[in-house]
Amino acid sequence: QRLKAAVHYTVGCLCQEVAEDKDVQFSKQTIAAISEITFRQCGTEVCIEYFFILCRHAKRSTVTTEDVKLLARRSNSLLKYITQKSEEITSSNMKQKEKKKKSSASKEGRTYGEQEEAVTENEDSNMA
C-alpha cells in the first residue's frame, strides 16, 4: 500500500512538472489513472523477480541503479529521468563525502592536503 502511494505521489510530481513546462493541466482522475497503469506495468512482483534474475545472472546479491535502468530501457523518457536522478544522487553523495573528509581533517588541525600528505608518508614508511 505504501509503495502504491509512493508511485501515486511520484506520478503527481512528474505531472506537475510537465504541466508547468507545457502549460497544460492534469485532472486528479488522470493522475490516478496514470499511477494505476504505472503500478500495474511495473508490478511489484514482476520487478522483484526481474531484479532477482538480473542479480543472479551477474552473481550479485544487491540491486544496482544499472538494474533499474535495464528495467526502464523500453521507455526513453523514464530511462533519461532515472539516469538524471542517479547522477544527481551520486554527485550529492560525493559532495557529502568531501565535506566529511574536510571536516575530519580540520578537527585534527590539518588541512585536507596536509592530511593526504601524512597518509602518503605513513604508507611509504609502512612499505619500507
PDB file of C-alpha atoms in Angstrom:
ATOM      1  CA  GLN A   1       0.000   0.000   0.000  1.00  0.00           C
ATOM      2  CA  ARG A   2       2.876   2.382   0.825  1.00  0.00           C
ATOM      3  CA  LEU A   3       4.528   1.556  -2.490  1.00  0.00           C
ATOM      4  CA  LYS A   4       1.325   2.336  -4.348  1.00  0.00           C
ATOM      5  CA  ALA A   5       1.077   5.675  -2.518  1.00  0.00           C
ATOM      6  CA  ALA A   6       4.698   6.445  -3.385  1.00  0.00           C
ATOM      7  CA  VAL A   7       4.036   5.713  -7.070  1.00  0.00           C
ATOM      8  CA  HIS A   8       0.955   7.958  -6.990  1.00  0.00           C
ATOM      9  CA  TYR A   9       2.922  10.776  -5.335  1.00  0.00           C
ATOM     10  CA  THR A  10       5.786  10.487  -7.841  1.00  0.00           C
ATOM     11  CA  VAL A  11       3.428  10.456 -10.812  1.00  0.00           C
ATOM     12  CA  GLY A  12       1.708  13.528  -9.365  1.00  0.00           C
ATOM     13  CA  CYS A  13       5.046  15.336  -9.071  1.00  0.00           C
ATOM     14  CA  LEU A  14       6.013  14.402 -12.628  1.00  0.00           C
ATOM     15  CA  CYS A  15       2.625  15.530 -13.960  1.00  0.00           C
ATOM     16  CA  GLN A  16       3.057  18.841 -12.135  1.00  0.00           C
ATOM     17  CA  GLU A  17       6.489  19.345 -13.743  1.00  0.00           C
ATOM     18  CA  VAL A  18       5.086  18.573 -17.189  1.00  0.00           C
ATOM     19  CA  ALA A  19       2.100  20.853 -16.553  1.00  0.00           C
ATOM     20  CA  GLU A  20       4.397  23.758 -15.719  1.00  0.00           C
ATOM     21  CA  ASP A  21       6.709  23.115 -18.690  1.00  0.00           C
ATOM     22  CA  LYS A  22       3.977  22.549 -21.289  1.00  0.00           C
ATOM     23  CA  ASP A  23       1.312  24.820 -19.834  1.00  0.00           C
ATOM     24  CA  VAL A  24      -1.297  22.052 -19.505  1.00  0.00           C
ATOM     25  CA  GLN A  25      -3.347  20.688 -16.628  1.00  0.00           C
ATOM     26  CA  PHE A  26      -3.846  17.126 -15.356  1.00  0.00           C
ATOM     27  CA  SER A  27      -7.043  16.231 -13.535  1.00  0.00           C
ATOM     28  CA  LYS A  28      -6.882  14.164 -10.348  1.00  0.00           C
ATOM     29  CA  GLN A  29      -8.571  11.299 -12.205  1.00  0.00           C
ATOM     30  CA  THR A  30      -5.916  11.404 -14.928  1.00  0.00           C
ATOM     31  CA  ILE A  31      -3.099  11.334 -12.379  1.00  0.00           C
ATOM     32  CA  ALA A  32      -4.788   8.424 -10.606  1.00  0.00           C
ATOM     33  CA  ALA A  33      -5.167   6.535 -13.903  1.00  0.00           C
ATOM     34  CA  ILE A  34      -1.523   7.109 -14.847  1.00  0.00           C
ATOM     35  CA  SER A  35      -0.485   5.978 -11.368  1.00  0.00           C
ATOM     36  CA  GLU A  36      -2.534   2.807 -11.613  1.00  0.00           C
ATOM     37  CA  ILE A  37      -1.195   1.975 -15.073  1.00  0.00           C
ATOM     38  CA  THR A  38       2.363   2.636 -13.899  1.00  0.00           C
ATOM     39  CA  PHE A  39       1.878   0.477 -10.821  1.00  0.00           C
ATOM     40  CA  ARG A  40       0.437  -2.377 -12.853  1.00  0.00           C
ATOM     41  CA  GLN A  41       3.087  -2.159 -15.583  1.00  0.00           C
ATOM     42  CA  CYS A  42       5.849  -2.128 -13.004  1.00  0.00           C
ATOM     43  CA  GLY A  43       4.042  -4.527 -10.706  1.00  0.00           C
ATOM     44  CA  THR A  44       5.994  -5.174  -7.546  1.00  0.00           C
ATOM     45  CA  GLU A  45       6.194  -8.926  -8.041  1.00  0.00           C
ATOM     46  CA  VAL A  46       7.336  -8.562 -11.648  1.00  0.00           C
ATOM     47  CA  CYS A  47      10.028  -6.031 -10.715  1.00  0.00           C
ATOM     48  CA  ILE A  48      11.298  -8.080  -7.812  1.00  0.00           C
ATOM     49  CA  GLU A  49      11.505 -11.200  -9.975  1.00  0.00           C
ATOM     50  CA  TYR A  50      13.267  -9.243 -12.732  1.00  0.00           C
ATOM     51  CA  PHE A  51      15.792  -7.811 -10.264  1.00  0.00           C
ATOM     52  CA  PHE A  52      16.341 -11.258  -8.755  1.00  0.00           C
ATOM     53  CA  ILE A  53      17.115 -12.705 -12.192  1.00  0.00           C
ATOM     54  CA  LEU A  54      19.481  -9.839 -13.055  1.00  0.00           C
ATOM     55  CA  CYS A  55      21.374 -10.158  -9.775  1.00  0.00           C
ATOM     56  CA  ARG A  56      21.620 -13.926 -10.041  1.00  0.00           C
ATOM     57  CA  HIS A  57      22.895 -13.631 -13.613  1.00  0.00           C
ATOM     58  CA  ALA A  58      25.529 -11.096 -12.532  1.00  0.00           C
ATOM     59  CA  LYS A  59      26.392 -13.226  -9.450  1.00  0.00           C
ATOM     60  CA  ARG A  60      25.421 -10.373  -7.130  1.00  0.00           C
ATOM     61  CA  SER A  61      23.075 -10.034  -4.187  1.00  0.00           C
ATOM     62  CA  THR A  62      22.495  -6.279  -4.465  1.00  0.00           C
ATOM     63  CA  VAL A  63      20.199  -4.472  -6.890  1.00  0.00           C
ATOM     64  CA  THR A  64      22.025  -1.547  -8.501  1.00  0.00           C
ATOM     65  CA  THR A  65      20.886   1.517 -10.405  1.00  0.00           C
ATOM     66  CA  GLU A  66      22.059  -0.216 -13.569  1.00  0.00           C
ATOM     67  CA  ASP A  67      19.473  -2.946 -12.909  1.00  0.00           C
ATOM     68  CA  VAL A  68      16.752  -0.310 -12.590  1.00  0.00           C
ATOM     69  CA  LYS A  69      17.927   1.308 -15.832  1.00  0.00           C
ATOM     70  CA  LEU A  70      17.723  -2.054 -17.600  1.00  0.00           C
ATOM     71  CA  LEU A  71      14.127  -2.435 -16.454  1.00  0.00           C
ATOM     72  CA  ALA A  72      13.277   1.090 -17.653  1.00  0.00           C
ATOM     73  CA  ARG A  73      15.072   0.870 -21.005  1.00  0.00           C
ATOM     74  CA  ARG A  74      11.848   0.490 -23.019  1.00  0.00           C
ATOM     75  CA  SER A  75      10.778   3.992 -22.074  1.00  0.00           C
ATOM     76  CA  ASN A  76      13.312   6.571 -23.225  1.00  0.00           C
ATOM     77  CA  SER A  77      11.853   9.314 -21.048  1.00  0.00           C
ATOM     78  CA  LEU A  78      11.797   7.097 -17.948  1.00  0.00           C
ATOM     79  CA  LEU A  79      15.351   5.915 -18.614  1.00  0.00           C
ATOM     80  CA  LYS A  80      16.506   9.507 -19.073  1.00  0.00           C
ATOM     81  CA  TYR A  81      14.783  10.556 -15.845  1.00  0.00           C
ATOM     82  CA  ILE A  82      16.266   7.654 -13.846  1.00  0.00           C
ATOM     83  CA  THR A  83      19.738   8.339 -15.264  1.00  0.00           C
ATOM     84  CA  GLN A  84      19.463  12.038 -14.394  1.00  0.00           C
ATOM     85  CA  LYS A  85      18.309  11.342 -10.837  1.00  0.00           C
ATOM     86  CA  SER A  86      21.014   8.704 -10.386  1.00  0.00           C
ATOM     87  CA  GLU A  87      23.686  11.200 -11.448  1.00  0.00           C
ATOM     88  CA  GLU A  88      22.256  13.844  -9.099  1.00  0.00           C
ATOM     89  CA  ILE A  89      22.321  11.421  -6.169  1.00  0.00           C
ATOM     90  CA  THR A  90      25.868  10.288  -6.992  1.00  0.00           C
ATOM     91  CA  SER A  91      27.042  13.897  -7.209  1.00  0.00           C
ATOM     92  CA  SER A  92      25.357  14.757  -3.916  1.00  0.00           C
ATOM     93  CA  ASN A  93      26.939  11.734  -2.207  1.00  0.00           C
ATOM     94  CA  MET A  94      30.393  12.707  -3.498  1.00  0.00           C
ATOM     95  CA  LYS A  95      29.967  16.242  -2.149  1.00  0.00           C
ATOM     96  CA  GLN A  96      28.933  14.890   1.258  1.00  0.00           C
ATOM     97  CA  LYS A  97      31.989  12.601   1.364  1.00  0.00           C
ATOM     98  CA  GLU A  98      34.261  15.533   0.536  1.00  0.00           C
ATOM     99  CA  LYS A  99      32.686  17.597   3.326  1.00  0.00           C
ATOM    100  CA  LYS A 100      33.212  14.753   5.808  1.00  0.00           C
ATOM    101  CA  LYS A 101      36.859  14.384   4.763  1.00  0.00           C
ATOM    102  CA  LYS A 102      37.463  18.105   5.105  1.00  0.00           C
ATOM    103  CA  SER A 103      35.712  18.350   8.468  1.00  0.00           C
ATOM    104  CA  SER A 104      37.594  15.364   9.901  1.00  0.00           C
ATOM    105  CA  ALA A 105      40.881  16.817   8.640  1.00  0.00           C
ATOM    106  CA  SER A 106      40.146  20.211  10.213  1.00  0.00           C
ATOM    107  CA  LYS A 107      39.248  18.552  13.520  1.00  0.00           C
ATOM    108  CA  GLU A 108      42.740  17.086  13.614  1.00  0.00           C
ATOM    109  CA  GLY A 109      44.208  20.529  12.995  1.00  0.00           C
ATOM    110  CA  ARG A 110      45.422  19.733   9.486  1.00  0.00           C
ATOM    111  CA  THR A 111      44.215  20.890   6.121  1.00  0.00           C
ATOM    112  CA  TYR A 112      42.873  18.296   3.725  1.00  0.00           C
ATOM    113  CA  GLY A 113      46.101  18.400   1.661  1.00  0.00           C
ATOM    114  CA  GLU A 114      48.259  18.034   4.772  1.00  0.00           C
ATOM    115  CA  GLN A 115      46.201  15.041   5.875  1.00  0.00           C
ATOM    116  CA  GLU A 116      46.629  13.352   2.481  1.00  0.00           C
ATOM    117  CA  GLU A 117      50.371  14.036   2.640  1.00  0.00           C
ATOM    118  CA  ALA A 118      50.564  12.492   6.122  1.00  0.00           C
ATOM    119  CA  VAL A 119      48.688   9.401   4.937  1.00  0.00           C
ATOM    120  CA  THR A 120      51.054   9.053   1.956  1.00  0.00           C
ATOM    121  CA  GLU A 121      54.094   9.398   4.237  1.00  0.00           C
ATOM    122  CA  ASN A 122      52.629   6.795   6.580  1.00  0.00           C
ATOM    123  CA  GLU A 123      52.014   4.386   3.689  1.00  0.00           C
ATOM    124  CA  ASP A 124      55.593   4.942   2.424  1.00  0.00           C
ATOM    125  CA  SER A 125      57.070   4.204   5.861  1.00  0.00           C
ATOM    126  CA  ASN A 126      54.953   1.037   6.129  1.00  0.00           C
ATOM    127  CA  MET A 127      56.328  -0.206   2.791  1.00  0.00           C
ATOM    128  CA  ALA A 128      59.977   0.283   3.886  1.00  0.00           C
TER     129      ALA A 128
END
